[in-house]
């Protein structure tokens, strides 16, 4: 089945992959809604701050991805050229692969997305911090920054979305899943449980995207995965509210 989504013309303006743009913006709207609702909560904590950063950055990343990365990429023609010594390094490392053509304008959305994943990891680390040894918490925070910068450098060098996917998969499936799972086992916090459900939905979205499972060219693998990402984001929002409520109640006892 051909899943390539045709362009449309609206008021004389060419829009590539229009449904994909809309589903990307759906994720953005859900994340923006979550950010605003969290902002209105009376609680103050690092956990709340990290979650707010996650939602607002993911809202920005998916908006950029939809508008520039899909809808209007043909307006942004700048390409990325590495110095030769960087290309030589990439050629020598077996697991690194340069993407061609290398559209530089895809980078802003990718980088912001990676930052957002870093903050949802930080939120998970903060959630388990009271129930692990201080040294373990510090180690998690250090690894969090190291993996972020490592994948950012690789992505900047290769301009390959694969490494953004790997970073997101690592952040959600390894860090968030394991830490929120541990938090739920230890504390029975329903917010952590909702995060586990959200990660499960996000994993389904990733599988659909990677295996290019689509209904038609007008609702292809991009669109299905984006829709599920929006569902996952809403579940994360509900989990965030529940975690903040429970944590606040425990502090004021």
PDB file of C-alpha atoms in Angstrom:
ATOM      1  CA  UNK A   1       0.000   0.000   0.000  1.00  0.00           C
ATOM      2  CA  UNK A   2       1.270   3.438  -0.935  1.00  0.00           C
ATOM      3  CA  UNK A   3       1.255   5.471   2.289  1.00  0.00           C
ATOM      4  CA  UNK A   4       2.864   8.582   0.850  1.00  0.00           C
ATOM      5  CA  UNK A   5       0.485  11.435   1.594  1.00  0.00           C
ATOM      6  CA  UNK A   6      -0.103  13.819  -1.319  1.00  0.00           C
ATOM      7  CA  UNK A   7       0.191  17.568  -1.026  1.00  0.00           C
ATOM      8  CA  UNK A   8      -2.804  19.863  -1.162  1.00  0.00           C
ATOM      9  CA  UNK A   9      -3.110  23.498  -2.141  1.00  0.00           C
ATOM     10  CA  UNK A  10      -4.951  25.922   0.111  1.00  0.00           C
ATOM     11  CA  UNK A  11      -5.340  29.576  -0.872  1.00  0.00           C
ATOM     12  CA  UNK A  12      -2.474  29.145  -3.289  1.00  0.00           C
ATOM     13  CA  UNK A  13      -0.233  27.641  -0.611  1.00  0.00           C
ATOM     14  CA  UNK A  14       1.176  24.145  -1.024  1.00  0.00           C
ATOM     15  CA  UNK A  15       0.851  22.028   2.118  1.00  0.00           C
ATOM     16  CA  UNK A  16       2.678  18.720   2.189  1.00  0.00           C
ATOM     17  CA  UNK A  17       1.255  15.801   4.190  1.00  0.00           C
ATOM     18  CA  UNK A  18      -1.749  17.807   5.446  1.00  0.00           C
ATOM     19  CA  UNK A  19      -3.242  15.141   7.719  1.00  0.00           C
ATOM     20  CA  UNK A  20       0.173  14.495   9.240  1.00  0.00           C
ATOM     21  CA  UNK A  21       0.457  18.212   9.968  1.00  0.00           C
ATOM     22  CA  UNK A  22      -2.920  18.125  11.728  1.00  0.00           C
ATOM     23  CA  UNK A  23      -2.093  15.060  13.812  1.00  0.00           C
ATOM     24  CA  UNK A  24       1.241  16.590  14.809  1.00  0.00           C
ATOM     25  CA  UNK A  25      -0.629  19.712  15.884  1.00  0.00           C
ATOM     26  CA  UNK A  26      -3.077  17.505  17.802  1.00  0.00           C
ATOM     27  CA  UNK A  27      -0.178  16.311  19.957  1.00  0.00           C
ATOM     28  CA  UNK A  28       0.928  19.916  20.349  1.00  0.00           C
ATOM     29  CA  UNK A  29      -2.529  21.042  21.486  1.00  0.00           C
ATOM     30  CA  UNK A  30      -2.816  18.226  24.045  1.00  0.00           C
ATOM     31  CA  UNK A  31       0.628  19.036  25.447  1.00  0.00           C
ATOM     32  CA  UNK A  32      -0.125  22.762  25.560  1.00  0.00           C
ATOM     33  CA  UNK A  33      -3.385  22.015  27.375  1.00  0.00           C
ATOM     34  CA  UNK A  34      -1.478  19.868  29.880  1.00  0.00           C
ATOM     35  CA  UNK A  35       1.110  22.597  30.423  1.00  0.00           C
ATOM     36  CA  UNK A  36      -1.551  25.238  31.095  1.00  0.00           C
ATOM     37  CA  UNK A  37      -3.493  22.981  33.464  1.00  0.00           C
ATOM     38  CA  UNK A  38      -0.351  22.070  35.411  1.00  0.00           C
ATOM     39  CA  UNK A  39       0.573  25.733  35.602  1.00  0.00           C
ATOM     40  CA  UNK A  40      -2.732  26.377  37.358  1.00  0.00           C
ATOM     41  CA  UNK A  41      -2.129  23.792  40.069  1.00  0.00           C
ATOM     42  CA  UNK A  42      -1.188  25.344  43.428  1.00  0.00           C
ATOM     43  CA  UNK A  43       1.653  22.917  44.148  1.00  0.00           C
ATOM     44  CA  UNK A  44       5.305  23.906  43.895  1.00  0.00           C
ATOM     45  CA  UNK A  45       7.944  21.237  43.388  1.00  0.00           C
ATOM     46  CA  UNK A  46      10.754  20.151  41.106  1.00  0.00           C
ATOM     47  CA  UNK A  47       8.515  17.377  39.833  1.00  0.00           C
ATOM     48  CA  UNK A  48       5.913  19.878  38.695  1.00  0.00           C
ATOM     49  CA  UNK A  49       8.579  22.042  37.064  1.00  0.00           C
ATOM     50  CA  UNK A  50      10.051  19.111  35.129  1.00  0.00           C
ATOM     51  CA  UNK A  51       6.619  17.991  33.967  1.00  0.00           C
ATOM     52  CA  UNK A  52       5.739  21.501  32.835  1.00  0.00           C
ATOM     53  CA  UNK A  53       8.941  21.690  30.819  1.00  0.00           C
ATOM     54  CA  UNK A  54       8.205  18.304  29.281  1.00  0.00           C
ATOM     55  CA  UNK A  55       4.764  19.324  28.085  1.00  0.00           C
ATOM     56  CA  UNK A  56       5.635  22.788  26.780  1.00  0.00           C
ATOM     57  CA  UNK A  57       8.732  21.543  24.957  1.00  0.00           C
ATOM     58  CA  UNK A  58       6.853  18.614  23.443  1.00  0.00           C
ATOM     59  CA  UNK A  59       4.108  21.023  22.359  1.00  0.00           C
ATOM     60  CA  UNK A  60       6.738  23.176  20.667  1.00  0.00           C
ATOM     61  CA  UNK A  61       8.566  20.207  19.138  1.00  0.00           C
ATOM     62  CA  UNK A  62       5.460  18.690  17.573  1.00  0.00           C
ATOM     63  CA  UNK A  63       4.284  22.078  16.303  1.00  0.00           C
ATOM     64  CA  UNK A  64       7.655  22.668  14.645  1.00  0.00           C
ATOM     65  CA  UNK A  65       7.690  19.107  13.349  1.00  0.00           C
ATOM     66  CA  UNK A  66       4.238  19.406  11.850  1.00  0.00           C
ATOM     67  CA  UNK A  67       4.560  22.860  10.345  1.00  0.00           C
ATOM     68  CA  UNK A  68       8.183  22.848   9.189  1.00  0.00           C
ATOM     69  CA  UNK A  69       9.168  19.187   9.179  1.00  0.00           C
ATOM     70  CA  UNK A  70       6.100  18.044   7.261  1.00  0.00           C
ATOM     71  CA  UNK A  71       3.799  20.758   5.971  1.00  0.00           C
ATOM     72  CA  UNK A  72       6.169  23.381   4.647  1.00  0.00           C
ATOM     73  CA  UNK A  73       9.572  21.722   4.488  1.00  0.00           C
ATOM     74  CA  UNK A  74       9.836  22.508   0.797  1.00  0.00           C
ATOM     75  CA  UNK A  75       9.940  26.232   1.743  1.00  0.00           C
ATOM     76  CA  UNK A  76      12.991  25.591   3.904  1.00  0.00           C
ATOM     77  CA  UNK A  77      15.713  24.446   1.551  1.00  0.00           C
ATOM     78  CA  UNK A  78      18.816  24.858   3.708  1.00  0.00           C
ATOM     79  CA  UNK A  79      20.900  21.686   3.776  1.00  0.00           C
ATOM     80  CA  UNK A  80      23.437  20.550   6.321  1.00  0.00           C
ATOM     81  CA  UNK A  81      27.069  20.027   5.417  1.00  0.00           C
ATOM     82  CA  UNK A  82      29.487  18.654   7.971  1.00  0.00           C
ATOM     83  CA  UNK A  83      33.206  19.348   7.971  1.00  0.00           C
ATOM     84  CA  UNK A  84      34.975  16.457   6.280  1.00  0.00           C
ATOM     85  CA  UNK A  85      36.597  15.276   9.511  1.00  0.00           C
ATOM     86  CA  UNK A  86      33.153  14.685  11.038  1.00  0.00           C
ATOM     87  CA  UNK A  87      32.062  12.717   7.972  1.00  0.00           C
ATOM     88  CA  UNK A  88      35.243  10.652   8.273  1.00  0.00           C
ATOM     89  CA  UNK A  89      34.387   9.784  11.878  1.00  0.00           C
ATOM     90  CA  UNK A  90      30.811   8.844  10.961  1.00  0.00           C
ATOM     91  CA  UNK A  91      32.098   6.620   8.155  1.00  0.00           C
ATOM     92  CA  UNK A  92      34.381   4.760  10.567  1.00  0.00           C
ATOM     93  CA  UNK A  93      31.764   4.113  13.272  1.00  0.00           C
ATOM     94  CA  UNK A  94      29.644   1.101  12.237  1.00  0.00           C
ATOM     95  CA  UNK A  95      26.424   2.127  14.005  1.00  0.00           C
ATOM     96  CA  UNK A  96      26.402   5.733  12.756  1.00  0.00           C
ATOM     97  CA  UNK A  97      24.644   6.589   9.534  1.00  0.00           C
ATOM     98  CA  UNK A  98      24.335   9.957   7.818  1.00  0.00           C
ATOM     99  CA  UNK A  99      20.914  10.763   6.443  1.00  0.00           C
ATOM    100  CA  UNK A 100      20.675  12.055   2.899  1.00  0.00           C
ATOM    101  CA  UNK A 101      19.391  14.572   2.038  1.00  0.00           C
ATOM    102  CA  UNK A 102      20.223  16.317   5.293  1.00  0.00           C
ATOM    103  CA  UNK A 103      17.527  18.934   5.869  1.00  0.00           C
ATOM    104  CA  UNK A 104      18.851  21.343   8.471  1.00  0.00           C
ATOM    105  CA  UNK A 105      15.382  22.735   9.180  1.00  0.00           C
ATOM    106  CA  UNK A 106      14.284  19.445  10.713  1.00  0.00           C
ATOM    107  CA  UNK A 107      16.803  19.927  13.507  1.00  0.00           C
ATOM    108  CA  UNK A 108      14.923  22.478  15.674  1.00  0.00           C
ATOM    109  CA  UNK A 109      11.959  20.178  16.218  1.00  0.00           C
ATOM    110  CA  UNK A 110      14.200  17.187  16.851  1.00  0.00           C
ATOM    111  CA  UNK A 111      16.390  18.978  19.388  1.00  0.00           C
ATOM    112  CA  UNK A 112      13.415  20.410  21.279  1.00  0.00           C
ATOM    113  CA  UNK A 113      11.845  16.941  21.300  1.00  0.00           C
ATOM    114  CA  UNK A 114      14.996  15.470  22.828  1.00  0.00           C
ATOM    115  CA  UNK A 115      14.980  18.159  25.497  1.00  0.00           C
ATOM    116  CA  UNK A 116      11.372  17.332  26.325  1.00  0.00           C
ATOM    117  CA  UNK A 117      12.226  13.644  26.744  1.00  0.00           C
ATOM    118  CA  UNK A 118      15.072  14.653  29.032  1.00  0.00           C
ATOM    119  CA  UNK A 119      12.592  16.460  31.279  1.00  0.00           C
ATOM    120  CA  UNK A 120      10.126  13.565  31.467  1.00  0.00           C
ATOM    121  CA  UNK A 121      13.105  11.405  32.456  1.00  0.00           C
ATOM    122  CA  UNK A 122      13.990  14.005  35.097  1.00  0.00           C
ATOM    123  CA  UNK A 123      10.423  13.868  36.371  1.00  0.00           C
ATOM    124  CA  UNK A 124      10.683  10.091  36.773  1.00  0.00           C
ATOM    125  CA  UNK A 125      14.023  10.478  38.551  1.00  0.00           C
ATOM    126  CA  UNK A 126      12.500  13.077  40.865  1.00  0.00           C
ATOM    127  CA  UNK A 127       9.564  10.783  41.589  1.00  0.00           C
ATOM    128  CA  UNK A 128      11.844   7.995  42.842  1.00  0.00           C
ATOM    129  CA  UNK A 129      14.371  10.276  44.545  1.00  0.00           C
ATOM    130  CA  UNK A 130      12.760   9.997  48.016  1.00  0.00           C
ATOM    131  CA  UNK A 131      12.778   6.186  47.879  1.00  0.00           C
ATOM    132  CA  UNK A 132      16.327   5.561  46.626  1.00  0.00           C
ATOM    133  CA  UNK A 133      19.727   6.318  48.099  1.00  0.00           C
ATOM    134  CA  UNK A 134      21.000   9.867  47.399  1.00  0.00           C
ATOM    135  CA  UNK A 135      23.950   8.562  45.407  1.00  0.00           C
ATOM    136  CA  UNK A 136      21.663   6.631  43.091  1.00  0.00           C
ATOM    137  CA  UNK A 137      19.553   9.714  42.448  1.00  0.00           C
ATOM    138  CA  UNK A 138      22.655  11.751  41.595  1.00  0.00           C
ATOM    139  CA  UNK A 139      23.881   9.009  39.272  1.00  0.00           C
ATOM    140  CA  UNK A 140      20.546   8.973  37.446  1.00  0.00           C
ATOM    141  CA  UNK A 141      20.692  12.741  36.967  1.00  0.00           C
ATOM    142  CA  UNK A 142      24.238  12.556  35.621  1.00  0.00           C
ATOM    143  CA  UNK A 143      23.394   9.769  33.182  1.00  0.00           C
ATOM    144  CA  UNK A 144      20.341  11.776  32.128  1.00  0.00           C
ATOM    145  CA  UNK A 145      22.545  14.652  30.959  1.00  0.00           C
ATOM    146  CA  UNK A 146      25.236  12.451  29.430  1.00  0.00           C
ATOM    147  CA  UNK A 147      22.781  10.512  27.266  1.00  0.00           C
ATOM    148  CA  UNK A 148      21.031  13.723  26.210  1.00  0.00           C
ATOM    149  CA  UNK A 149      24.218  15.395  25.012  1.00  0.00           C
ATOM    150  CA  UNK A 150      25.498  12.176  23.437  1.00  0.00           C
ATOM    151  CA  UNK A 151      22.396  11.720  21.315  1.00  0.00           C
ATOM    152  CA  UNK A 152      22.232  15.422  20.511  1.00  0.00           C
ATOM    153  CA  UNK A 153      25.781  15.371  19.166  1.00  0.00           C
ATOM    154  CA  UNK A 154      25.091  12.232  17.130  1.00  0.00           C
ATOM    155  CA  UNK A 155      21.883  13.741  15.741  1.00  0.00           C
ATOM    156  CA  UNK A 156      23.588  17.010  14.839  1.00  0.00           C
ATOM    157  CA  UNK A 157      26.381  15.117  13.110  1.00  0.00           C
ATOM    158  CA  UNK A 158      24.219  12.657  11.177  1.00  0.00           C
ATOM    159  CA  UNK A 159      20.928  14.546  10.836  1.00  0.00           C
ATOM    160  CA  UNK A 160      19.298  11.147  11.085  1.00  0.00           C
ATOM    161  CA  UNK A 161      15.924  10.895  12.827  1.00  0.00           C
ATOM    162  CA  UNK A 162      16.793   7.354  13.868  1.00  0.00           C
ATOM    163  CA  UNK A 163      18.847   8.681  16.781  1.00  0.00           C
ATOM    164  CA  UNK A 164      15.993  10.902  17.935  1.00  0.00           C
ATOM    165  CA  UNK A 165      13.842   7.761  17.959  1.00  0.00           C
ATOM    166  CA  UNK A 166      16.473   5.811  19.884  1.00  0.00           C
ATOM    167  CA  UNK A 167      16.767   8.606  22.434  1.00  0.00           C
ATOM    168  CA  UNK A 168      12.994   8.758  22.870  1.00  0.00           C
ATOM    169  CA  UNK A 169      12.764   4.981  23.124  1.00  0.00           C
ATOM    170  CA  UNK A 170      15.522   4.867  25.713  1.00  0.00           C
ATOM    171  CA  UNK A 171      13.991   7.724  27.680  1.00  0.00           C
ATOM    172  CA  UNK A 172      10.466   6.330  27.767  1.00  0.00           C
ATOM    173  CA  UNK A 173      10.933   2.563  27.590  1.00  0.00           C
ATOM    174  CA  UNK A 174      13.965   2.323  29.845  1.00  0.00           C
ATOM    175  CA  UNK A 175      14.141   5.347  32.142  1.00  0.00           C
ATOM    176  CA  UNK A 176      10.497   6.355  32.597  1.00  0.00           C
ATOM    177  CA  UNK A 177       9.106   2.818  32.481  1.00  0.00           C
ATOM    178  CA  UNK A 178      11.607   1.385  34.944  1.00  0.00           C
ATOM    179  CA  UNK A 179      11.597   4.301  37.395  1.00  0.00           C
ATOM    180  CA  UNK A 180       7.851   4.886  37.394  1.00  0.00           C
ATOM    181  CA  UNK A 181       7.379   1.128  37.645  1.00  0.00           C
ATOM    182  CA  UNK A 182       9.637   1.048  40.683  1.00  0.00           C
ATOM    183  CA  UNK A 183       7.828   4.043  42.167  1.00  0.00           C
ATOM    184  CA  UNK A 184       4.478   2.331  41.707  1.00  0.00           C
ATOM    185  CA  UNK A 185       5.675  -0.923  43.258  1.00  0.00           C
ATOM    186  CA  UNK A 186       7.044   0.929  46.279  1.00  0.00           C
ATOM    187  CA  UNK A 187       4.384   3.592  46.801  1.00  0.00           C
ATOM    188  CA  UNK A 188       1.304   2.446  44.840  1.00  0.00           C
ATOM    189  CA  UNK A 189       1.089   5.990  43.492  1.00  0.00           C
ATOM    190  CA  UNK A 190      -1.696   5.980  40.900  1.00  0.00           C
ATOM    191  CA  UNK A 191       0.086   8.729  38.985  1.00  0.00           C
ATOM    192  CA  UNK A 192       3.032   6.435  38.356  1.00  0.00           C
ATOM    193  CA  UNK A 193       0.609   3.748  37.206  1.00  0.00           C
ATOM    194  CA  UNK A 194      -0.883   6.150  34.665  1.00  0.00           C
ATOM    195  CA  UNK A 195       2.601   6.942  33.390  1.00  0.00           C
ATOM    196  CA  UNK A 196       3.170   3.233  32.820  1.00  0.00           C
ATOM    197  CA  UNK A 197      -0.033   3.082  30.782  1.00  0.00           C
ATOM    198  CA  UNK A 198       1.058   6.159  28.833  1.00  0.00           C
ATOM    199  CA  UNK A 199       4.413   4.563  28.021  1.00  0.00           C
ATOM    200  CA  UNK A 200       2.586   1.455  26.783  1.00  0.00           C
ATOM    201  CA  UNK A 201       0.475   3.587  24.421  1.00  0.00           C
ATOM    202  CA  UNK A 202       3.584   5.460  23.258  1.00  0.00           C
ATOM    203  CA  UNK A 203       5.289   2.117  22.576  1.00  0.00           C
ATOM    204  CA  UNK A 204       2.398   1.060  20.340  1.00  0.00           C
ATOM    205  CA  UNK A 205       2.705   4.385  18.514  1.00  0.00           C
ATOM    206  CA  UNK A 206       6.415   3.766  17.972  1.00  0.00           C
ATOM    207  CA  UNK A 207       5.828   0.245  16.646  1.00  0.00           C
ATOM    208  CA  UNK A 208       3.218   1.505  14.185  1.00  0.00           C
ATOM    209  CA  UNK A 209       5.582   4.230  13.001  1.00  0.00           C
ATOM    210  CA  UNK A 210       8.607   1.958  12.633  1.00  0.00           C
ATOM    211  CA  UNK A 211       6.654  -0.755  10.818  1.00  0.00           C
ATOM    212  CA  UNK A 212       4.822   1.789   8.636  1.00  0.00           C
ATOM    213  CA  UNK A 213       1.366   0.474   9.484  1.00  0.00           C
ATOM    214  CA  UNK A 214      -1.278   2.706   7.956  1.00  0.00           C
ATOM    215  CA  UNK A 215      -4.935   2.641   6.970  1.00  0.00           C
ATOM    216  CA  UNK A 216      -4.499   4.681   3.804  1.00  0.00           C
ATOM    217  CA  UNK A 217      -2.366   7.476   2.430  1.00  0.00           C
ATOM    218  CA  UNK A 218      -4.747   9.909   4.134  1.00  0.00           C
ATOM    219  CA  UNK A 219      -4.263   8.269   7.518  1.00  0.00           C
ATOM    220  CA  UNK A 220      -0.877   6.658   7.357  1.00  0.00           C
ATOM    221  CA  UNK A 221       1.651   5.460   9.931  1.00  0.00           C
ATOM    222  CA  UNK A 222       2.595   9.038  10.810  1.00  0.00           C
ATOM    223  CA  UNK A 223      -1.016   9.933  11.516  1.00  0.00           C
ATOM    224  CA  UNK A 224      -1.827   6.841  13.568  1.00  0.00           C
ATOM    225  CA  UNK A 225       1.332   7.188  15.641  1.00  0.00           C
ATOM    226  CA  UNK A 226       0.716  10.910  16.205  1.00  0.00           C
ATOM    227  CA  UNK A 227      -2.853  10.209  17.320  1.00  0.00           C
ATOM    228  CA  UNK A 228      -1.628   7.611  19.793  1.00  0.00           C
ATOM    229  CA  UNK A 229       1.068  10.024  20.953  1.00  0.00           C
ATOM    230  CA  UNK A 230      -1.684  12.532  21.728  1.00  0.00           C
ATOM    231  CA  UNK A 231      -3.501   9.858  23.743  1.00  0.00           C
ATOM    232  CA  UNK A 232      -0.265   9.019  25.570  1.00  0.00           C
ATOM    233  CA  UNK A 233       0.346  12.708  26.301  1.00  0.00           C
ATOM    234  CA  UNK A 234      -3.120  13.044  27.819  1.00  0.00           C
ATOM    235  CA  UNK A 235      -2.538   9.964  29.970  1.00  0.00           C
ATOM    236  CA  UNK A 236       0.792  11.464  31.065  1.00  0.00           C
ATOM    237  CA  UNK A 237      -1.073  14.646  31.980  1.00  0.00           C
ATOM    238  CA  UNK A 238      -3.574  12.732  34.112  1.00  0.00           C
ATOM    239  CA  UNK A 239      -0.692  10.868  35.706  1.00  0.00           C
ATOM    240  CA  UNK A 240       1.158  14.103  36.381  1.00  0.00           C
ATOM    241  CA  UNK A 241      -1.842  15.620  38.146  1.00  0.00           C
ATOM    242  CA  UNK A 242      -2.339  12.494  40.239  1.00  0.00           C
ATOM    243  CA  UNK A 243       1.342  12.299  41.203  1.00  0.00           C
ATOM    244  CA  UNK A 244       1.426  15.943  42.224  1.00  0.00           C
ATOM    245  CA  UNK A 245      -1.772  15.614  44.257  1.00  0.00           C
ATOM    246  CA  UNK A 246      -0.568  12.509  46.095  1.00  0.00           C
ATOM    247  CA  UNK A 247       2.928  13.870  46.706  1.00  0.00           C
ATOM    248  CA  UNK A 248       1.502  17.131  48.046  1.00  0.00           C
ATOM    249  CA  UNK A 249      -0.901  15.289  50.347  1.00  0.00           C
ATOM    250  CA  UNK A 250       1.974  13.248  51.768  1.00  0.00           C
ATOM    251  CA  UNK A 251       4.057  16.347  52.441  1.00  0.00           C
ATOM    252  CA  UNK A 252       1.323  18.153  54.369  1.00  0.00           C
ATOM    253  CA  UNK A 253       0.461  15.215  56.646  1.00  0.00           C
TER     254      UNK A 253
END
